[in-house]
Coordinates of C-alpha atoms in Angstrom, one line a residue:
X29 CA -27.8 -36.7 42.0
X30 CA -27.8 -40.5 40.8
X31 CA -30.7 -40.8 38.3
X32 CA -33.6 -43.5 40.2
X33 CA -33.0 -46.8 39.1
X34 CA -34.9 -49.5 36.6
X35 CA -37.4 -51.1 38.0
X36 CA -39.9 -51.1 40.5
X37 CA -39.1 -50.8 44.8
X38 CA -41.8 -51.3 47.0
X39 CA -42.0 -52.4 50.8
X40 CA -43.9 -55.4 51.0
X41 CA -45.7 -56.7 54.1
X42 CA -46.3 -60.7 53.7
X43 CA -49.0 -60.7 56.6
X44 CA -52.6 -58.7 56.9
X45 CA -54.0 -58.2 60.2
X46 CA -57.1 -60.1 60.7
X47 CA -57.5 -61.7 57.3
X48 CA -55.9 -65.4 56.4
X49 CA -53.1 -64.6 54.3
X50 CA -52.0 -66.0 51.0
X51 CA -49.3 -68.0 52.1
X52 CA -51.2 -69.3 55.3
X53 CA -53.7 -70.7 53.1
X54 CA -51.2 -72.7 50.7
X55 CA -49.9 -74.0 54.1
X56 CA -53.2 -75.3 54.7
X57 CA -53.5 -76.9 51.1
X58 CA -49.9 -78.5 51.7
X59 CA -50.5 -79.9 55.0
X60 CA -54.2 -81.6 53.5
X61 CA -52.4 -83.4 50.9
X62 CA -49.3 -84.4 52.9
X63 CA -51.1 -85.1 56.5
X64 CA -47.5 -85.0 57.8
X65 CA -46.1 -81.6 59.5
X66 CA -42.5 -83.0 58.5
X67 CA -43.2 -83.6 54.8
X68 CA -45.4 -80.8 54.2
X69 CA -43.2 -78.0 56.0
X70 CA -40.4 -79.5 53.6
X71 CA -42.2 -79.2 50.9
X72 CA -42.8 -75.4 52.1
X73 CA -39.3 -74.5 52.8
X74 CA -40.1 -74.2 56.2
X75 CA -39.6 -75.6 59.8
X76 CA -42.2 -77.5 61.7
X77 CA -42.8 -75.0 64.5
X78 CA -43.0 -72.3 61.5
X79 CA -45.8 -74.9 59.4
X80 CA -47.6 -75.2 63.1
X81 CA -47.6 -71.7 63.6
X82 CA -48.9 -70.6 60.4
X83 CA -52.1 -73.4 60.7
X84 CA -52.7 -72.4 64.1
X85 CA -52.5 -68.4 63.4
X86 CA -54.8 -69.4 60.6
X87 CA -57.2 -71.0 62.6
X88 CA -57.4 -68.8 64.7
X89 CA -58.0 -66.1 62.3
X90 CA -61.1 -68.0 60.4
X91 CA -62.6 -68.9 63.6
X92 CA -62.4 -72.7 63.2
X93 CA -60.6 -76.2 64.0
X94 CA -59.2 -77.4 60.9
X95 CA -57.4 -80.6 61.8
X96 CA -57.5 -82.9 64.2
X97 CA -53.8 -83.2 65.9
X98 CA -52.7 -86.3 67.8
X99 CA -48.9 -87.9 68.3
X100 CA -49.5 -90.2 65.7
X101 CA -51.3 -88.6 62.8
X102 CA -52.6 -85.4 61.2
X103 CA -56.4 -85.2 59.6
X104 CA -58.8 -83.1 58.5
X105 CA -61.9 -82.3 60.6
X106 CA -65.2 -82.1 58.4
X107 CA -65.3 -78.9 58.4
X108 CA -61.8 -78.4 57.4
X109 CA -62.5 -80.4 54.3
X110 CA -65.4 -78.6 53.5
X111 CA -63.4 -75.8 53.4
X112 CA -60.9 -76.7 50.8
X113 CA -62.7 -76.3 47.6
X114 CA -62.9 -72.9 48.7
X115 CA -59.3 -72.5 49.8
X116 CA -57.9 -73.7 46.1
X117 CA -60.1 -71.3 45.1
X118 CA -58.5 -68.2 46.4
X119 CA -54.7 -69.5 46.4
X120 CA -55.7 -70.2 42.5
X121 CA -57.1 -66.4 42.0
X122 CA -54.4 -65.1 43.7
X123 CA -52.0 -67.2 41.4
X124 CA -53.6 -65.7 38.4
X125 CA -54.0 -62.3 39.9
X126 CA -50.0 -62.2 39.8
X127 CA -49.2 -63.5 36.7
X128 CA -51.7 -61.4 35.1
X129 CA -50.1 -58.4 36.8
X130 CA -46.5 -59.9 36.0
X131 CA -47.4 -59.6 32.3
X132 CA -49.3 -56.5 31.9
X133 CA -49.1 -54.3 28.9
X134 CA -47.1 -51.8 31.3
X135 CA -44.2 -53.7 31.6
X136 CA -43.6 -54.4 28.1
X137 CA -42.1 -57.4 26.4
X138 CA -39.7 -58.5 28.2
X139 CA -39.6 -61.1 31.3
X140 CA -40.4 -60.2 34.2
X141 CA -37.4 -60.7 38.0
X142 CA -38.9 -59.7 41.3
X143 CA -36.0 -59.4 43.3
X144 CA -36.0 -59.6 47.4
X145 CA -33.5 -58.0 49.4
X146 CA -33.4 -56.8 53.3
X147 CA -32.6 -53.1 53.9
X148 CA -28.7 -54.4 54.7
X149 CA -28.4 -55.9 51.6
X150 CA -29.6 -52.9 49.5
X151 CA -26.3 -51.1 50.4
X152 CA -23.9 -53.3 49.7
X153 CA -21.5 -52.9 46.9
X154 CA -22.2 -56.0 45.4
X155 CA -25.8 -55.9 45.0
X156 CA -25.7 -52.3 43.5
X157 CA -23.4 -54.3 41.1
X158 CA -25.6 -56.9 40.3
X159 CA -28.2 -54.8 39.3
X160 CA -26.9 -51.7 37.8
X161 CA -25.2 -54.6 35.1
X162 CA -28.3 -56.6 34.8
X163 CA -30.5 -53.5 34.1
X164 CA -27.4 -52.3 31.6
X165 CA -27.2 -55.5 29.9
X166 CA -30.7 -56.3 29.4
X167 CA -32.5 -53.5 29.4
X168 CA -35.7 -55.9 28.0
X169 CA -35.7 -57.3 31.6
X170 CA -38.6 -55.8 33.8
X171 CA -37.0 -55.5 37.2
X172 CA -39.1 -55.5 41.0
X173 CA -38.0 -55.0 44.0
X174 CA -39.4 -55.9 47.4
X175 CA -37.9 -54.8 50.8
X176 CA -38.4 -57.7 53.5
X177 CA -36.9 -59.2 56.5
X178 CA -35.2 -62.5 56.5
X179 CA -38.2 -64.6 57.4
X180 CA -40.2 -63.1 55.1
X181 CA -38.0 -63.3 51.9
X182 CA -37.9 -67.5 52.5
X183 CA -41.4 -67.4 52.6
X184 CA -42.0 -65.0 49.3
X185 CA -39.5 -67.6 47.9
X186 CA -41.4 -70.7 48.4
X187 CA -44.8 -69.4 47.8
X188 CA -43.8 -67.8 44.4
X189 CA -44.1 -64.2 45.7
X190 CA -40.4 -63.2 44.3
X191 CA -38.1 -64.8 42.0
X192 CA -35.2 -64.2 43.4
X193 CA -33.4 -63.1 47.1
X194 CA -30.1 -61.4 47.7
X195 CA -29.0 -63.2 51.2
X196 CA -26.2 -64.0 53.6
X197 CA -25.5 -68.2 53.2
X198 CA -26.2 -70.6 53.6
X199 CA -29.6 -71.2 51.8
X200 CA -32.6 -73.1 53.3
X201 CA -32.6 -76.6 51.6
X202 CA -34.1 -76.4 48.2
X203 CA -33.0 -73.2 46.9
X204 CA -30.5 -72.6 44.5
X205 CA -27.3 -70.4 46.0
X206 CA -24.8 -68.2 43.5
X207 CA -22.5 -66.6 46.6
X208 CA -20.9 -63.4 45.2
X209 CA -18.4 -62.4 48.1
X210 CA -17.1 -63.4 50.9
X211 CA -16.7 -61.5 55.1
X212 CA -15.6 -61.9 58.1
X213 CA -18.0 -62.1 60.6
X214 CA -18.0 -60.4 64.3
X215 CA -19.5 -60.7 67.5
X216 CA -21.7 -58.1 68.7
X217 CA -22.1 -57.1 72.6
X218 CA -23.2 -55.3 74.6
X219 CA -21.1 -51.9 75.0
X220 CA -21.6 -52.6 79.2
X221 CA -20.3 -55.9 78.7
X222 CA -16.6 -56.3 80.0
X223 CA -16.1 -58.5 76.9
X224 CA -16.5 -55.1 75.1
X225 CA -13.1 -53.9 76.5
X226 CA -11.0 -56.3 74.6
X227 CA -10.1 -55.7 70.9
X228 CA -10.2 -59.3 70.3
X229 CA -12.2 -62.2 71.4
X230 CA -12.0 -66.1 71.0
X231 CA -14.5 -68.4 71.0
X232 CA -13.9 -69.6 74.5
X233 CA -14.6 -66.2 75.8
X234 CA -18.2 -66.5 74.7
X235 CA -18.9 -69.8 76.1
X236 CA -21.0 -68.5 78.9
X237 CA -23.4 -66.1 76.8
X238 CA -26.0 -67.0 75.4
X239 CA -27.5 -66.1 71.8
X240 CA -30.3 -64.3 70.6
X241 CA -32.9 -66.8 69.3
X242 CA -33.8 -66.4 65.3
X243 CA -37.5 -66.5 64.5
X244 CA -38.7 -70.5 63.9
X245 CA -39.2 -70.0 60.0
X246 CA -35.3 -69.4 60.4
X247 CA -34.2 -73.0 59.1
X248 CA -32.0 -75.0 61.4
X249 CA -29.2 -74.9 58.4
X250 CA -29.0 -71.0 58.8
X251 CA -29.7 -71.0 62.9
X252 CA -26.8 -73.3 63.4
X253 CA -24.3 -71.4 60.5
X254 CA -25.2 -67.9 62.4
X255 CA -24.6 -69.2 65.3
X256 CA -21.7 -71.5 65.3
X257 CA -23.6 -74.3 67.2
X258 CA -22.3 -76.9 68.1
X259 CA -18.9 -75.0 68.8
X260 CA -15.5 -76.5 67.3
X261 CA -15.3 -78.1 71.0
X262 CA -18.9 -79.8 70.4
X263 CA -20.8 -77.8 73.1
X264 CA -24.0 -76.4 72.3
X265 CA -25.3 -73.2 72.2
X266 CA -27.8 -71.6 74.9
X267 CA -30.3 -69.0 73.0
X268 CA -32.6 -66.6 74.6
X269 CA -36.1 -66.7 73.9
X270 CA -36.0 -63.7 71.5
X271 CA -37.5 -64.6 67.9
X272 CA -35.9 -61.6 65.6
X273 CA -36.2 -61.5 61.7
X274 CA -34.3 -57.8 62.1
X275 CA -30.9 -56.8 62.6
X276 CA -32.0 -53.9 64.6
X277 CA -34.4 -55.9 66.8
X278 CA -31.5 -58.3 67.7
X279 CA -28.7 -55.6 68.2
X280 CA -31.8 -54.4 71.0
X281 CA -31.4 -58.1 72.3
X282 CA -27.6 -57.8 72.6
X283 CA -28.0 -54.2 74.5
X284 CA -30.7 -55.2 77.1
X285 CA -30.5 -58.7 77.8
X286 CA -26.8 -59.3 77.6
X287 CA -26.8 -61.7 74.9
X288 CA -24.6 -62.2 71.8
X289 CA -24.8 -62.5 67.9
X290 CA -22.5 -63.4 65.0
X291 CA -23.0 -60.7 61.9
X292 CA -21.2 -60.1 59.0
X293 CA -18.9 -57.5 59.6
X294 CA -20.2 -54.9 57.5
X295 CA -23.0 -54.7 60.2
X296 CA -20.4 -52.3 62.4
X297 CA -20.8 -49.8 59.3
X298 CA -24.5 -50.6 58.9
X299 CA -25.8 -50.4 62.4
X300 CA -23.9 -48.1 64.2
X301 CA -25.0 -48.2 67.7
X302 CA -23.5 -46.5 71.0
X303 CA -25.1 -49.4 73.8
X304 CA -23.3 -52.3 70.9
X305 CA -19.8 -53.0 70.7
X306 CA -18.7 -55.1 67.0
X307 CA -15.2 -57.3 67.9
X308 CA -13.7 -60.0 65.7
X309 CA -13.6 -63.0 66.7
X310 CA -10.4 -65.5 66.5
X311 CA -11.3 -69.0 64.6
X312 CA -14.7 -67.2 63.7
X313 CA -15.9 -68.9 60.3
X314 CA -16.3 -65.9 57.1
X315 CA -19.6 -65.5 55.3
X316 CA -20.6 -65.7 51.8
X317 CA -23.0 -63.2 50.3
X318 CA -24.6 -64.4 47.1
X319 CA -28.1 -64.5 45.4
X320 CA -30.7 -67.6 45.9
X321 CA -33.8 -68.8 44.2
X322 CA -35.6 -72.3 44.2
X323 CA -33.8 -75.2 42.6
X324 CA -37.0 -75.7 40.4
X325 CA -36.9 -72.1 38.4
X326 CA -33.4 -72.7 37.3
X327 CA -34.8 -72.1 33.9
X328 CA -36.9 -69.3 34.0
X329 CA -36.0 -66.4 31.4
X330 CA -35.7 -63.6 34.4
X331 CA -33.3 -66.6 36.6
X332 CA -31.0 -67.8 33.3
X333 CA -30.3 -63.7 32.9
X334 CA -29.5 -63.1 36.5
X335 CA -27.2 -66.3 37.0
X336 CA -25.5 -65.2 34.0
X337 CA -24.7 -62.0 35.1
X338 CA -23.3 -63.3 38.7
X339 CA -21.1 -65.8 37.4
X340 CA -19.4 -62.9 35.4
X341 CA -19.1 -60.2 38.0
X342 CA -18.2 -63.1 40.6
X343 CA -15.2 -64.2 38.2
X344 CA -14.1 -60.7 38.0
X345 CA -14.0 -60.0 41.6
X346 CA -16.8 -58.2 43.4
X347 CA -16.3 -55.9 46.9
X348 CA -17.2 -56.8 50.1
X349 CA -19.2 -54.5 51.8
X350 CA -20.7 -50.9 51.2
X351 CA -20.2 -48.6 48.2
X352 CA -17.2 -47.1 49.2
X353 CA -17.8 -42.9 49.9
X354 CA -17.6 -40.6 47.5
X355 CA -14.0 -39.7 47.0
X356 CA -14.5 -35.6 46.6
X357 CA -17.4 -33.5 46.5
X358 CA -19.6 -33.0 43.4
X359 CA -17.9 -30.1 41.9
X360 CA -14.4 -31.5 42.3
X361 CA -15.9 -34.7 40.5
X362 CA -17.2 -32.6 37.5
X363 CA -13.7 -30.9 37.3
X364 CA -12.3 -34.6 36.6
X365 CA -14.2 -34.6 32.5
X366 CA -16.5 -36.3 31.5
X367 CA -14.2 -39.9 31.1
X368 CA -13.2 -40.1 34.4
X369 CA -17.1 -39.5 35.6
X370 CA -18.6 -42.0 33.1
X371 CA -15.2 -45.0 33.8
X372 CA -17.0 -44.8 37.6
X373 CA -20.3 -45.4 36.5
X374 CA -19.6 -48.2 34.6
X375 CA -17.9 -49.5 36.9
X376 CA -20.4 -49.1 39.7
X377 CA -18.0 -46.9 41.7
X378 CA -18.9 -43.9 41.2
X379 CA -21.3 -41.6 43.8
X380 CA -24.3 -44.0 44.2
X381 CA -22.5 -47.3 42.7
X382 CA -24.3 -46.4 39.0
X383 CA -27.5 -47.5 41.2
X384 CA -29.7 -44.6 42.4
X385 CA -33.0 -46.2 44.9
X386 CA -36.5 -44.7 45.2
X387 CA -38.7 -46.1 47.0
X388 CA -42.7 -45.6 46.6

């Protein structure tokens, strides 16, 4: 059995219940100053209908009409101003709260990466790789993980929540992106739909289905890259009036509502699924796989360390897709000596990729 790895893993849920949240509140701080949804969702790393969302949600929540909304400007009501002081003071205590437990006496000396990643990209290959040689290689390094969906890792991102995401490209503006590997993509259907009987599919054979909407915090970089709109011919796309930040909640899409998606093609080994059919598609663009953080922390100890080991295993060539299986069972393996055994660890081939995953 693979020993568990460095570092920390924990699921992380961005949003309470009935509380304002962390983030929500920042939002509100953001949108004060700027009095512009344009500038201030910029500024967030996130889409208007996302900014709009998040003030109204948190309005709701408190109880209270913060800003005044017309088509030509954005201000505070009184009481919304009242209430700031007391805003900055929460999003300021929860700022210290997390650097204070980013350098506690538990995690020793050394700096401190808090790493997102979505359940997909936890088993791929090059992600174990990343990790296994940046735990090896700097063993000084205090290493996090947090589990979260797409939506959710952009917003830990902007808000300072994580360091660093492991993501499919391309990156929301304002982040950083170091791609590691490169895909195909595929188009998933439903396993009913007579598009499922043929082994291959073109673009033009898709023209007349529509595709499952992304969530609005998905930015319009990524919602047009996933789904190829315009189309080489310059048609746009039709979407359905699904909002997903899961793969399985939009392979669920595909199956009930006859709709379509472009995934990486790794998601045929991923999410298995007998009502979903995976077929490539001919002049289908690849996608790059890589590690993203904002633009601004270029320089931060736990970043320079990370970069630094991508740029090396990139250069030496990285596998697309999952940890390939092991190649004989245990015993056989042991039979092999020790040298063969400990040349696959290194190399983050061997069992569990030299990467073994516990989570709390």
């Amino acid at each position: 059995m693979a020993e568990p790895a460095p570092g920390r893993w924990e699921a992380t849920a961005m949003v309470g219940v009935d509380d304002p949240a962390v983030h929500q509140l920042r939002s509100l701080l953001t949108l004060a100053e700027e009095l512009h949804f344009g500038r201030a969702a910029a500024r967030l790393y996130l889409t208007q209908p996302a900014l709009s969302q998040q003030i109204r949600t948190l309005e709701r929540r408190l109880g209270v009409q913060l800003f005044t909304r017309t088509s030509r400007r954005v201000t505070l009501t009184p009481l919304g101003h009242a209430l700031l002081p007391l805003v900055r003071n929460v999003v300021d205590a929860a700022d210290e709260l997390r650097d204070a437990a980013r350098h506690s006496p538990d995690d020793g000396d050394g700096p401190t990466l808090r790493l997102g990643l979505t359940d997909c990209a936890a088993a791929l290959a090059a992600t174990r790789r990343v990790i296994a040689t940046l735990t090896t290689l700097h063993p000084g390094l205090n290493v996090d993980f947090h589990v979260l969906d797409l939506v959710e890792q952009t917003t830990a991102l902007a808000i300072g929540k994580i360091d660093a995401a492991f993501v499919y490209l391309p990156a929301p503006e304002g982040f950083h992106a170091e791609p590691l590997t490169t895909e195909p993509r595929v188009v998933c259907v439903a396993a009913s739909d007579p598009l499922a009987r043929q082994p291959v599919l073109r673009l033009a054979d898709l023209a007349d289905r529509p595709m499952v909407g992304l969530a609005p915090e998905v930015s319009p970089s990524e919602r047009s890259f996933w789904a190829m709109d315009p189309r080489p011919d310059g048609t746009r796309v039709r979407y359905t009036g699904h909002q997903v930040t899961r793969v399985e909640s939009l392979l669920s899409a595909v199956s009930f509502d006859g709709a379509t998606a472009f995934l990486p093609a790794v998601a045929a080994e991923l999410f298995p699924r007998p009502d979903v059919r995976y077929r490539p598609v001919e002049g289908l663009v690849p996608c790059d796989f890589g590690v993203v953080w904002p633009a601004d922390d270029q320089e931060k100890p736990g970043i320079a360390l990370l970069q630094e080991v991508c740029c090396r295993l990139r250069d030496q060539g990285l596998p697309a897709g999952t940890m390939p299986a092991p190649a004989a069972p245990p015993a056989a393996v042991e039979s092999a000596g020790d040298e063969s055994a400990a040349a696959g660890t290194a190399a983050g081939t061997g069992p569990a990729g030299g990467l073994g995953v516990s989570f709390g």
